[in-house]
Coordinates of C-alpha atoms and ligand atoms in Angstrom, one line a residue:
I1 CA 0.1 0.1 0.0
Q2 CA 2.8 2.4 0.8
T3 CA 4.4 1.5 -2.5
F4 CA 1.0 2.5 -4.0
Y5 CA 0.5 5.8 -2.3
R6 CA 4.3 6.7 -3.2
L7 CA 3.6 6.0 -6.9
F8 CA 0.2 7.7 -6.8
H9 CA 1.9 11.1 -5.1
Q10 CA 4.8 11.0 -7.7
C11 CA 2.3 10.5 -10.5
R12 CA 0.1 13.4 -9.2
K13 CA 3.4 15.5 -8.6
T14 CA 4.5 14.8 -12.3
F15 CA 1.1 15.7 -13.8
A16 CA 0.1 18.5 -11.8
P17 CA -0.6 21.7 -13.6
L18 CA 1.9 24.5 -13.7
N19 CA 0.5 26.4 -10.6
L20 CA 2.0 30.2 -11.5
S21 CA -0.1 31.6 -8.6
D22 CA 1.9 29.5 -6.1
Y23 CA 5.2 30.3 -7.7
E24 CA 4.2 34.3 -7.5
A25 CA 3.5 33.5 -3.5
I26 CA 6.4 31.9 -2.9
G27 CA 8.3 34.8 -5.1
R28 CA 7.0 37.3 -2.8
C29 CA 8.0 35.1 0.4
E30 CA 4.2 34.5 0.9
Q31 CA 4.6 31.2 0.8
E32 CA 7.1 28.8 2.2
V33 CA 9.8 27.4 -0.6
P34 CA 9.2 24.0 -1.6
E35 CA 11.7 21.3 0.0
Y36 CA 12.3 19.8 -3.7
F37 CA 12.3 22.2 -6.8
N38 CA 14.0 21.6 -10.0
F39 CA 13.3 24.1 -13.1
A40 CA 13.9 21.6 -15.7
S41 CA 11.1 19.2 -14.2
D42 CA 8.9 21.6 -12.2
V43 CA 8.7 24.3 -14.8
L44 CA 9.9 23.5 -18.4
D45 CA 8.3 19.8 -18.5
K46 CA 5.2 21.3 -17.4
W47 CA 5.1 24.0 -20.2
S48 CA 5.8 20.9 -22.2
Q49 CA 2.5 19.2 -21.2
I50 CA 0.8 22.6 -21.4
E51 CA 2.0 22.8 -25.1
K52 CA 0.9 19.5 -26.1
K53 CA -2.7 20.0 -24.6
R54 CA -3.1 23.2 -26.5
K55 CA -4.9 23.5 -29.7
E56 CA -3.8 26.6 -31.5
P57 CA -0.1 26.8 -32.0
S58 CA 2.2 27.9 -29.5
N59 CA 5.2 30.3 -29.7
P60 CA 8.7 28.1 -29.6
A61 CA 10.4 28.0 -26.3
L62 CA 13.8 29.1 -28.0
W63 CA 14.1 30.8 -31.3
W64 CA 17.5 31.3 -32.8
I65 CA 18.8 33.0 -35.6
N66 CA 22.6 33.9 -36.8
G67 CA 21.7 36.3 -39.3
K68 CA 23.2 34.6 -41.9
G69 CA 20.1 32.5 -42.7
G70 CA 20.9 29.9 -39.9
E71 CA 17.7 29.3 -37.7
R72 CA 16.6 27.0 -35.1
K73 CA 13.0 26.9 -33.3
W74 CA 12.5 24.6 -30.3
S75 CA 9.0 24.1 -28.5
F76 CA 9.1 22.9 -24.8
E77 CA 9.1 19.5 -25.9
E78 CA 12.0 19.7 -28.4
L79 CA 13.7 21.5 -25.7
G80 CA 12.9 18.8 -23.3
F81 CA 14.0 16.0 -25.5
E82 CA 17.4 17.6 -26.7
S83 CA 18.2 18.5 -23.3
R84 CA 18.0 15.0 -22.0
K85 CA 20.0 13.8 -24.7
V86 CA 22.7 16.2 -23.4
A87 CA 22.2 15.2 -19.9
N88 CA 23.2 11.9 -20.9
V89 CA 26.2 13.1 -22.6
L90 CA 27.2 14.9 -19.4
S91 CA 26.7 11.7 -17.0
G92 CA 27.9 9.1 -19.9
P93 CA 30.9 9.9 -22.0
C94 CA 31.7 13.1 -19.8
G95 CA 31.7 11.2 -16.6
L96 CA 30.0 14.0 -14.7
Q97 CA 28.0 13.3 -11.6
R98 CA 25.6 15.2 -9.5
G99 CA 27.6 18.0 -7.7
D100 CA 30.5 18.1 -10.4
R101 CA 31.1 21.5 -11.7
I102 CA 31.3 22.7 -15.4
I103 CA 32.6 25.4 -17.2
V104 CA 30.6 26.6 -20.1
I105 CA 32.4 29.1 -22.6
L106 CA 30.3 29.4 -25.4
P107 CA 28.9 32.2 -27.6
R108 CA 25.1 32.6 -28.2
I109 CA 24.3 29.3 -29.7
P110 CA 21.6 27.1 -28.7
E111 CA 24.3 24.5 -27.3
W112 CA 24.3 27.2 -24.3
W113 CA 20.7 26.8 -23.5
L114 CA 20.9 23.1 -23.9
L115 CA 23.8 22.6 -21.7
N116 CA 22.2 24.8 -18.9
T117 CA 19.0 22.5 -18.9
A118 CA 21.0 19.5 -19.0
C119 CA 22.9 20.6 -15.8
M120 CA 19.5 20.9 -14.1
R121 CA 18.5 17.7 -14.9
T122 CA 21.6 15.9 -14.1
G123 CA 22.6 18.4 -11.0
V124 CA 26.0 19.0 -12.4
V125 CA 26.9 22.7 -11.2
F126 CA 26.9 24.9 -14.3
I127 CA 29.5 27.4 -14.5
P128 CA 29.1 30.1 -17.5
G129 CA 31.9 32.0 -19.0
T130 CA 32.3 35.0 -21.6
T131 CA 33.8 33.9 -25.0
Q132 CA 36.1 37.1 -24.1
L133 CA 38.0 34.9 -21.6
T134 CA 41.7 35.0 -22.0
A135 CA 44.0 31.9 -21.4
K136 CA 44.7 33.5 -18.0
D137 CA 41.2 34.2 -17.1
I138 CA 40.2 30.6 -18.0
C139 CA 43.0 29.4 -15.9
Y140 CA 41.7 31.3 -13.1
R141 CA 38.4 30.3 -13.3
L142 CA 39.3 26.5 -13.6
L143 CA 41.6 26.4 -10.8
A144 CA 39.2 28.4 -8.4
S145 CA 36.3 26.3 -9.2
K146 CA 37.7 23.2 -9.6
A147 CA 35.8 22.3 -12.7
K148 CA 36.1 18.6 -13.8
C149 CA 34.8 19.6 -17.3
I150 CA 35.1 22.4 -19.8
V151 CA 33.1 23.1 -23.0
T152 CA 34.0 25.8 -25.6
I153 CA 34.4 26.3 -29.4
D154 CA 37.5 26.3 -31.8
A155 CA 38.2 29.9 -31.1
L156 CA 38.9 29.1 -27.4
A157 CA 40.3 25.6 -27.6
P158 CA 43.8 26.5 -27.8
A159 CA 43.5 28.8 -24.9
V160 CA 42.2 26.1 -22.8
D161 CA 44.8 24.0 -24.0
S162 CA 47.8 26.3 -23.3
V163 CA 46.7 26.2 -19.7
A164 CA 45.2 22.6 -19.2
S165 CA 48.1 21.0 -17.7
Q166 CA 48.2 23.6 -14.8
C167 CA 44.5 22.9 -14.1
Q168 CA 44.6 19.7 -11.9
F169 CA 41.1 19.1 -11.5
L170 CA 40.1 19.3 -15.2
K171 CA 39.4 15.8 -16.6
T172 CA 37.1 16.1 -19.7
K173 CA 37.1 18.8 -22.7
L174 CA 34.2 19.2 -24.7
I175 CA 34.0 21.4 -28.0
V176 CA 31.1 22.3 -29.8
S177 CA 32.6 22.4 -33.5
E178 CA 31.9 20.5 -36.8
S179 CA 35.4 19.5 -36.9
R180 CA 37.2 17.1 -34.4
R181 CA 39.9 18.1 -32.1
A182 CA 42.5 15.7 -30.4
E183 CA 42.0 15.3 -26.9
W184 CA 38.7 16.7 -27.0
L185 CA 35.3 15.1 -27.1
N186 CA 32.8 16.3 -29.7
F187 CA 29.5 17.8 -29.0
S188 CA 27.5 16.8 -32.0
D189 CA 29.1 13.3 -32.4
L190 CA 28.1 12.7 -28.7
L191 CA 24.8 14.0 -29.1
K192 CA 23.8 12.0 -31.9
A193 CA 24.8 8.9 -30.2
A194 CA 23.1 9.9 -26.6
P195 CA 20.3 7.9 -25.6
A196 CA 16.8 9.9 -25.4
V197 CA 15.3 8.5 -22.2
H198 CA 16.9 10.7 -18.8
N199 CA 15.1 10.8 -15.5
C200 CA 15.4 14.5 -14.2
V201 CA 17.6 14.4 -10.6
K202 CA 15.4 15.5 -7.7
T203 CA 16.9 18.3 -6.1
R204 CA 16.5 20.2 -2.7
S205 CA 15.7 24.0 -3.3
Q206 CA 18.9 24.4 -1.3
D207 CA 21.2 22.4 -3.6
P208 CA 23.9 24.3 -5.4
M209 CA 22.8 24.7 -9.1
T210 CA 25.3 27.2 -10.6
I211 CA 28.3 29.3 -9.7
Y212 CA 28.7 33.0 -11.3
F213 CA 31.9 34.6 -11.6
T214 CA 31.0 38.4 -11.1
S215 CA 32.1 41.2 -13.4
G216 CA 35.4 41.9 -11.4
T217 CA 34.7 45.7 -11.4
T218 CA 36.2 46.2 -8.1
G219 CA 38.7 43.4 -7.9
F220 CA 39.2 39.4 -8.8
P221 CA 35.8 38.3 -9.9
K222 CA 34.0 36.3 -7.0
M223 CA 32.5 32.9 -7.4
V224 CA 28.9 33.5 -6.3
E225 CA 27.1 30.1 -5.8
H226 CA 23.2 30.1 -6.3
S227 CA 20.9 27.2 -5.5
Y228 CA 18.0 25.8 -7.5
G229 CA 15.7 27.7 -5.2
S230 CA 17.2 30.9 -5.6
F231 CA 18.1 31.0 -9.1
G232 CA 14.7 29.0 -10.6
L233 CA 12.1 30.2 -8.1
G234 CA 13.9 33.7 -7.6
F235 CA 13.3 34.9 -11.0
F236 CA 9.3 34.7 -11.1
I237 CA 8.8 38.3 -10.2
C238 CA 11.4 39.6 -12.4
G239 CA 9.9 37.7 -15.2
R240 CA 6.4 38.5 -14.7
Y241 CA 6.5 42.1 -13.3
W242 CA 9.6 43.8 -14.2
M243 CA 9.7 42.2 -17.8
N244 CA 6.3 41.9 -17.9
L245 CA 6.1 38.6 -20.0
T246 CA 3.5 36.3 -21.2
P247 CA 3.3 33.2 -23.2
S248 CA 2.3 35.2 -26.2
D249 CA 5.4 37.6 -26.2
V250 CA 9.0 37.1 -27.8
V251 CA 11.9 38.5 -25.7
W252 CA 15.2 39.4 -27.0
S253 CA 18.0 39.8 -24.3
M254 CA 21.2 41.0 -25.5
S255 CA 23.3 39.9 -22.7
D256 CA 26.4 37.8 -23.1
T257 CA 26.1 34.3 -22.1
G258 CA 28.5 34.7 -19.3
W259 CA 26.6 37.1 -17.1
I260 CA 23.6 36.7 -14.5
K261 CA 21.5 38.8 -17.1
A262 CA 21.5 36.3 -19.8
A263 CA 20.2 33.7 -17.2
I264 CA 17.3 36.3 -16.1
G265 CA 16.7 37.6 -19.5
N266 CA 16.9 34.6 -21.6
V267 CA 16.5 31.5 -19.5
F268 CA 14.5 32.0 -15.9
G269 CA 12.5 35.5 -16.7
P270 CA 11.1 34.1 -20.1
W271 CA 10.8 30.4 -19.6
F272 CA 8.9 30.6 -16.2
Q273 CA 6.2 32.5 -18.2
G274 CA 6.2 30.1 -21.1
T275 CA 7.6 33.2 -23.2
C276 CA 9.7 32.7 -26.1
A277 CA 13.4 33.4 -25.5
F278 CA 14.8 35.0 -28.8
V279 CA 18.4 34.8 -29.8
H280 CA 20.7 36.5 -32.2
A281 CA 24.1 35.0 -32.3
M282 CA 25.6 38.4 -33.2
P283 CA 29.1 37.5 -32.6
Q284 CA 30.2 41.2 -32.6
F285 CA 28.1 44.2 -31.5
D286 CA 26.6 46.0 -34.2
P287 CA 23.8 48.7 -33.5
K288 CA 22.6 48.3 -37.0
V289 CA 21.8 44.7 -36.3
I290 CA 20.6 45.1 -32.9
L291 CA 18.5 48.4 -33.0
N292 CA 18.2 47.5 -29.5
V293 CA 19.5 47.2 -25.8
R294 CA 22.3 45.6 -24.1
T295 CA 23.9 47.5 -21.3
P296 CA 23.7 51.8 -21.1
S297 CA 27.3 51.8 -22.8
V298 CA 25.5 50.1 -25.6
W299 CA 22.7 52.9 -25.7
E300 CA 25.6 55.4 -25.7
S301 CA 27.2 53.8 -28.9
G302 CA 24.6 55.0 -30.8
I303 CA 21.9 52.6 -31.1
C304 CA 19.2 55.7 -30.8
S305 CA 20.2 56.8 -34.0
F306 CA 19.8 53.5 -36.0
L307 CA 16.2 53.0 -35.0
S308 CA 13.8 52.3 -37.6
S309 CA 9.9 53.0 -37.5
D310 CA 9.3 49.4 -38.0
I311 CA 11.1 48.2 -34.7
S312 CA 8.8 50.8 -32.7
N313 CA 5.5 49.5 -34.3
T314 CA 6.6 45.8 -32.6
L315 CA 8.7 46.6 -29.6
K316 CA 6.3 46.8 -26.3
H317 CA 8.7 46.7 -23.4
C318 CA 12.5 47.8 -23.0
L319 CA 14.7 47.1 -20.0
S320 CA 18.1 47.9 -18.8
G321 CA 20.1 46.7 -16.0
G322 CA 23.9 46.2 -14.6
E323 CA 24.9 49.8 -14.9
P324 CA 23.1 53.2 -14.6
V325 CA 21.3 54.7 -17.4
N326 CA 21.6 58.3 -17.9
P327 CA 18.4 60.6 -18.0
E328 CA 19.7 62.2 -21.5
V329 CA 20.0 58.5 -22.9
M330 CA 16.5 57.6 -21.7
E331 CA 15.1 60.8 -23.1
Q332 CA 16.7 60.0 -26.6
W333 CA 15.2 56.5 -26.7
K334 CA 11.9 57.6 -25.7
S335 CA 12.0 60.2 -28.5
Q336 CA 12.7 57.7 -31.2
T337 CA 10.6 54.5 -29.9
G338 CA 7.8 56.2 -28.0
L339 CA 8.9 53.8 -25.2
N340 CA 10.2 54.0 -22.1
I341 CA 13.4 52.1 -20.5
Y342 CA 12.8 50.4 -17.3
E343 CA 15.6 50.2 -15.4
G344 CA 16.3 47.0 -12.9
Y345 CA 19.1 47.3 -10.6
G346 CA 20.6 44.0 -9.3
Q347 CA 23.7 42.1 -8.3
T348 CA 25.1 38.5 -9.1
E349 CA 24.5 37.8 -5.5
I350 CA 21.3 38.8 -5.2
G351 CA 19.4 39.1 -8.5
M352 CA 17.3 42.0 -9.1
I353 CA 17.0 44.4 -5.9
C354 CA 15.1 47.4 -7.2
G355 CA 13.3 48.2 -10.4
N356 CA 10.8 50.0 -12.6
M357 CA 7.9 47.5 -12.9
K358 CA 5.9 47.8 -15.6
G359 CA 3.1 50.4 -15.3
M360 CA 5.2 52.5 -12.8
K361 CA 5.9 56.2 -12.9
I362 CA 9.3 56.4 -13.9
K363 CA 11.6 58.7 -12.3
P364 CA 14.6 59.0 -14.7
G365 CA 17.8 58.4 -13.2
S366 CA 16.5 56.6 -10.1
L367 CA 16.6 52.7 -10.1
G368 CA 12.8 52.4 -9.0
K369 CA 11.3 50.9 -5.9
A370 CA 12.4 48.0 -4.2
A371 CA 11.6 44.6 -6.1
P372 CA 9.6 42.2 -4.2
P373 CA 10.5 40.3 -2.1
Y374 CA 13.1 42.8 -0.9
D375 CA 12.9 45.3 1.6
V376 CA 15.5 48.0 0.4
Q377 CA 16.8 50.6 3.0
I378 CA 19.2 53.2 3.1
I379 CA 21.4 52.7 6.2
D380 CA 24.4 54.3 7.9
E381 CA 27.7 52.5 9.4
K382 CA 26.0 51.3 12.3
G383 CA 23.0 49.6 10.6
S384 CA 20.5 52.3 11.5
V385 CA 17.9 53.2 8.8
L386 CA 18.2 56.8 7.3
P387 CA 15.5 59.3 6.9
P388 CA 14.9 60.1 2.9
G389 CA 16.7 62.1 1.1
E390 CA 20.1 61.2 3.1
E391 CA 23.0 59.1 1.5
G392 CA 24.0 55.9 2.7
D393 CA 24.5 52.5 2.1
I394 CA 21.8 50.3 0.0
A395 CA 21.1 47.5 2.0
I396 CA 18.3 45.0 2.1
K397 CA 16.9 44.0 5.2
I398 CA 17.1 40.3 6.7
D399 CA 14.3 39.2 9.2
A400 CA 14.8 36.1 11.0
K401 CA 15.4 34.1 7.7
R402 CA 17.8 34.9 4.9
P403 CA 15.6 35.4 2.0
F404 CA 15.7 32.1 -0.4
T405 CA 16.6 34.4 -3.3
F406 CA 20.0 35.5 -1.8
F407 CA 23.2 33.5 -3.2
T408 CA 24.2 30.7 -1.1
R409 CA 27.8 32.0 -0.5
Y410 CA 31.2 33.1 -2.1
V411 CA 32.7 29.6 -3.0
D412 CA 35.6 29.1 -0.4
D413 CA 35.4 32.4 1.1
P414 CA 33.5 32.1 4.5
V415 CA 35.1 35.8 5.5
K416 CA 33.9 37.6 2.4
T417 CA 30.2 35.9 2.7
A418 CA 30.2 37.1 5.9
S419 CA 31.3 40.4 5.6
T420 CA 28.3 41.6 3.4
I421 CA 26.1 41.3 6.6
R422 CA 25.7 44.3 9.0
G423 CA 23.3 43.7 11.8
N424 CA 19.9 42.8 10.1
F425 CA 21.1 44.1 6.9
Y426 CA 22.8 42.8 3.6
I427 CA 25.1 45.5 2.4
T428 CA 25.1 45.7 -1.5
G429 CA 28.5 47.8 -1.4
D430 CA 26.6 50.7 -3.5
R431 CA 25.7 54.0 -2.0
G432 CA 22.4 55.9 -2.6
S433 CA 19.4 57.4 -1.0
M434 CA 15.7 57.0 -1.1
D435 CA 13.0 59.5 -1.6
E436 CA 9.8 60.1 0.2
D437 CA 7.9 57.9 -2.6
G438 CA 9.9 54.8 -2.0
Y439 CA 12.2 55.4 -5.2
I440 CA 15.9 54.7 -4.8
W441 CA 18.6 57.3 -6.3
F442 CA 22.1 55.5 -7.1
M443 CA 25.2 57.5 -6.3
G444 CA 28.0 55.0 -7.1
R445 CA 29.8 52.1 -5.5
S446 CA 31.0 52.6 -2.1
D447 CA 34.2 53.0 -3.3
D448 CA 33.7 55.4 -6.0
V449 CA 32.1 58.0 -4.1
I450 CA 34.3 61.1 -4.0
I451 CA 34.6 63.3 -0.8
S452 CA 35.8 66.6 -1.8
S453 CA 35.9 69.6 0.8
G454 CA 33.4 67.4 3.0
Y455 CA 31.0 67.3 0.1
R456 CA 30.0 63.6 -0.9
I457 CA 29.8 63.6 -4.8
G458 CA 28.6 60.5 -6.6
P459 CA 30.1 59.9 -10.2
F460 CA 27.1 58.9 -11.6
E461 CA 25.7 62.6 -10.9
V462 CA 28.6 64.2 -12.8
E463 CA 28.8 61.7 -15.4
S464 CA 24.8 62.3 -16.3
A465 CA 25.4 65.8 -16.1
L466 CA 28.4 65.8 -18.9
I467 CA 26.7 63.5 -21.2
E468 CA 24.2 66.1 -21.8
H469 CA 27.0 68.0 -23.6
P470 CA 27.2 67.2 -27.2
A471 CA 31.0 66.9 -27.1
V472 CA 30.8 63.9 -24.8
V473 CA 30.3 60.2 -25.6
E474 CA 31.0 58.9 -22.2
S475 CA 32.8 59.7 -19.3
A476 CA 34.2 58.4 -16.1
V477 CA 34.5 60.3 -12.7
V478 CA 36.9 59.5 -10.1
S479 CA 38.7 61.1 -6.9
S480 CA 42.0 62.8 -7.7
P481 CA 44.5 64.1 -4.9
D482 CA 44.5 67.5 -4.2
A483 CA 46.7 69.5 -1.6
I484 CA 43.9 71.8 -0.4
R485 CA 40.6 70.0 -0.6
G486 CA 42.1 66.4 0.0
E487 CA 40.5 65.2 -3.3
V488 CA 38.8 66.8 -5.9
V489 CA 36.7 65.6 -8.8
K490 CA 38.3 64.5 -12.0
A491 CA 36.5 63.4 -15.4
F492 CA 38.0 61.4 -18.0
V493 CA 36.3 62.0 -21.1
V494 CA 35.9 60.5 -24.6
L495 CA 34.9 63.0 -27.0
S496 CA 32.8 62.7 -29.9
P497 CA 34.6 62.8 -33.3
S498 CA 33.3 66.4 -34.3
F499 CA 34.9 67.7 -31.2
K500 CA 38.3 66.0 -31.4
T501 CA 39.9 68.8 -33.0
H502 CA 38.6 71.5 -30.9
D503 CA 40.7 73.5 -28.4
R504 CA 41.0 71.2 -25.3
K505 CA 41.9 73.8 -22.8
K506 CA 38.5 75.8 -24.1
L507 CA 36.5 72.4 -24.1
A508 CA 37.6 71.6 -20.5
C509 CA 36.3 75.1 -19.3
E510 CA 32.9 74.5 -21.4
L511 CA 32.4 71.2 -19.9
Q512 CA 33.0 72.8 -16.3
D513 CA 30.6 75.6 -16.8
H514 CA 28.2 72.9 -18.6
V515 CA 28.4 70.8 -15.1
K516 CA 28.1 73.8 -13.2
K517 CA 24.9 74.6 -14.9
V518 CA 22.9 71.2 -14.7
T519 CA 23.7 70.2 -11.5
A520 CA 24.8 71.8 -8.1
P521 CA 28.2 73.7 -8.7
Y522 CA 30.3 71.9 -6.1
K523 CA 30.1 68.7 -8.0
Y524 CA 32.0 70.3 -11.5
P525 CA 35.3 68.4 -12.4
R526 CA 38.0 70.4 -11.3
K527 CA 40.4 68.1 -13.6
I528 CA 39.7 67.2 -17.0
E529 CA 41.6 64.5 -18.9
F530 CA 40.5 63.8 -22.5
V531 CA 41.1 59.9 -23.4
E532 CA 40.5 57.9 -26.6
Q533 CA 38.7 55.1 -24.4
L534 CA 37.8 53.9 -21.0
P535 CA 39.1 50.8 -19.1
K536 CA 36.3 48.5 -18.9
T537 CA 35.6 45.0 -17.5
I538 CA 34.6 42.4 -20.1
T539 CA 30.7 42.8 -19.2
G540 CA 31.6 46.7 -20.4
K541 CA 31.6 48.4 -17.2
I542 CA 33.6 51.2 -16.4
K543 CA 36.7 50.3 -14.1
R544 CA 36.8 53.4 -12.1
S545 CA 39.1 51.7 -9.6
E546 CA 41.9 51.6 -12.3
L547 CA 41.6 55.2 -13.1
R548 CA 41.7 56.2 -9.4
N549 CA 44.3 53.9 -8.4
K550 CA 46.7 55.6 -11.0
E551 CA 45.4 59.2 -10.3
W552 CA 46.7 58.1 -6.5
G553 CA 50.0 56.4 -7.7
Q554 CA 48.9 53.2 -6.9
I555 CA 49.2 50.3 -9.8
Ligands
LIG601 P1 32.5 43.0 -8.6 O1 31.6 42.5 -7.7 O2 33.2 41.6 -9.2 O3 33.2 44.3 -8.6 P2 30.2 43.5 -10.0 O4 29.5 44.3 -9.1 O5 30.3 44.7 -11.4 O6 31.7 43.3 -10.2 P3 27.8 42.5 -11.2 O7 27.1 41.7 -10.1 O8 28.0 42.2 -12.2 O9 29.5 42.7 -10.6 O10 27.1 43.9 -10.9 C1 26.3 44.2 -9.8 C2 26.6 45.9 -9.7 O11 26.4 46.3 -10.7 C3 25.8 46.3 -8.5 O12 26.3 46.3 -7.3 C4 25.9 48.0 -9.1 O13 27.1 48.6 -8.7 C5 25.8 48.0 -10.5 N1 24.5 48.0 -11.0 C6 23.6 46.9 -11.4 N2 22.6 47.5 -12.0 C7 22.7 48.9 -12.1 C8 22.1 49.8 -12.4 N3 20.6 49.8 -12.7 N4 22.4 51.1 -11.9 C9 23.4 51.4 -11.4 N5 24.4 50.6 -11.1 C10 24.1 49.0 -11.5
LIG602 MG1 29.9 43.4 -6.9

């Protein structure tokens, strides 16, 4: 009888419908996180069942094009079929077991989505990396993560081979390529031979699912571990209320596969809602191809000027995250498309912290309001909540329990993990303020704030003012030593081509006057240096710390 009941409950669970309202309640922390959760079996396979029952045709789950005539469209059923085969490749020829780690460095090709899903099915911990990594970066990641397997393409295989002998944990190399390479397993050969039947592992919500390396804007990238609960369940609210997705939508996320934004924008956000994830291979960034969005640096690189009226007719909703969007850029976008940019603010560790949810009044330059389930506050160094308008640390209140959406830990670094907590708060490491309406205003990373003659100045405010001037393509504002004031504001400015021949001295004075006019005069940059480009992370984020260290004479 016991066996009968066990089987009966198992069947009931397998065929239970996808109850999105339960997931919403969990996402808002109004309902307990289930003991067991696996995004592949609990969400993807459920959409596959729903798809089969539907009479009318559904959108594909994944729609990929390469811009050269290549196209693939997979329904949830097909995605399930293919990813089960890949799961068998991982646990068969690749010899990976549950809990083992795999580094996947692939461009935007469908195999990345298959491997991501196959890892959930096998319990193998998925560690994505961007294709912009060098041999040194790959070596750092292989050693730090102790990954047993690496997957990449022809272009990066020599880099892996050049460091493989130093990486004692690496056992298997898998190449996604049409040709064979010595000492590498070939993905398509193995896929062809792989059996199609695979039983998804049963995972606890707290089990480790993925490790992301942070952008490394402030130092060496940190290994952020997320669980099946924090990553899978944690993105429900984001997909429904920030991205505003339904099964009849198509979403295009421009993020590189190595960053958490690809997981939010192209995996969990859309697939939780049954939405089609559209992917353009686009190996090289090209505004003419995109007519769309990636990070604010991309907006600034001139996309607005390429927008055609066609895109404005079909585009319903635009999102940005990862870096602040200057109000000037937002205005340009709106004037070309009639649409707002709904900015989100988050971290690899925590997911989305604040956002402008669809329908909310947007205050350009602000991060929006706290995103559920978070209680975001501005606090001082003692952990006390500051009143509206006062600048402090952007922090998340932790009640009795750490929110399930949080990362589990920085791998192998308990000290750093613990250092993110101050009293009842998680410290984001970013500074800002909150207004009377609960909107959060970003000032900068804690280390980037400039203190000059007692005034605290956030680089973002000065950079936003500078970009309003036609001569400025982009800028980075940092502190610079000064005998009288201790430190002063210095701006590194990239000029637009038509201003490059202008008298630099005059232009510097003009920019200083401009900043004094558009923002509080004490913030104006007392020093200006014109540069050809700014130092950036491979995510495209400005490395202000590098410029600051140079100013202060450190390496
Ligand atoms: P590292 O932690 O390795 O120095 P990183 O913090 O840049 O790198 P990510 O987790 O990719 O790594 O980025 C999160 C950070 O990006 C946030 O803490 C914040 O400083 C910045 N950020 C994200 N979204 C926004 C936004 N909308 N506006 C302003 N800043 C943002
Ligand atoms: Mg960070």
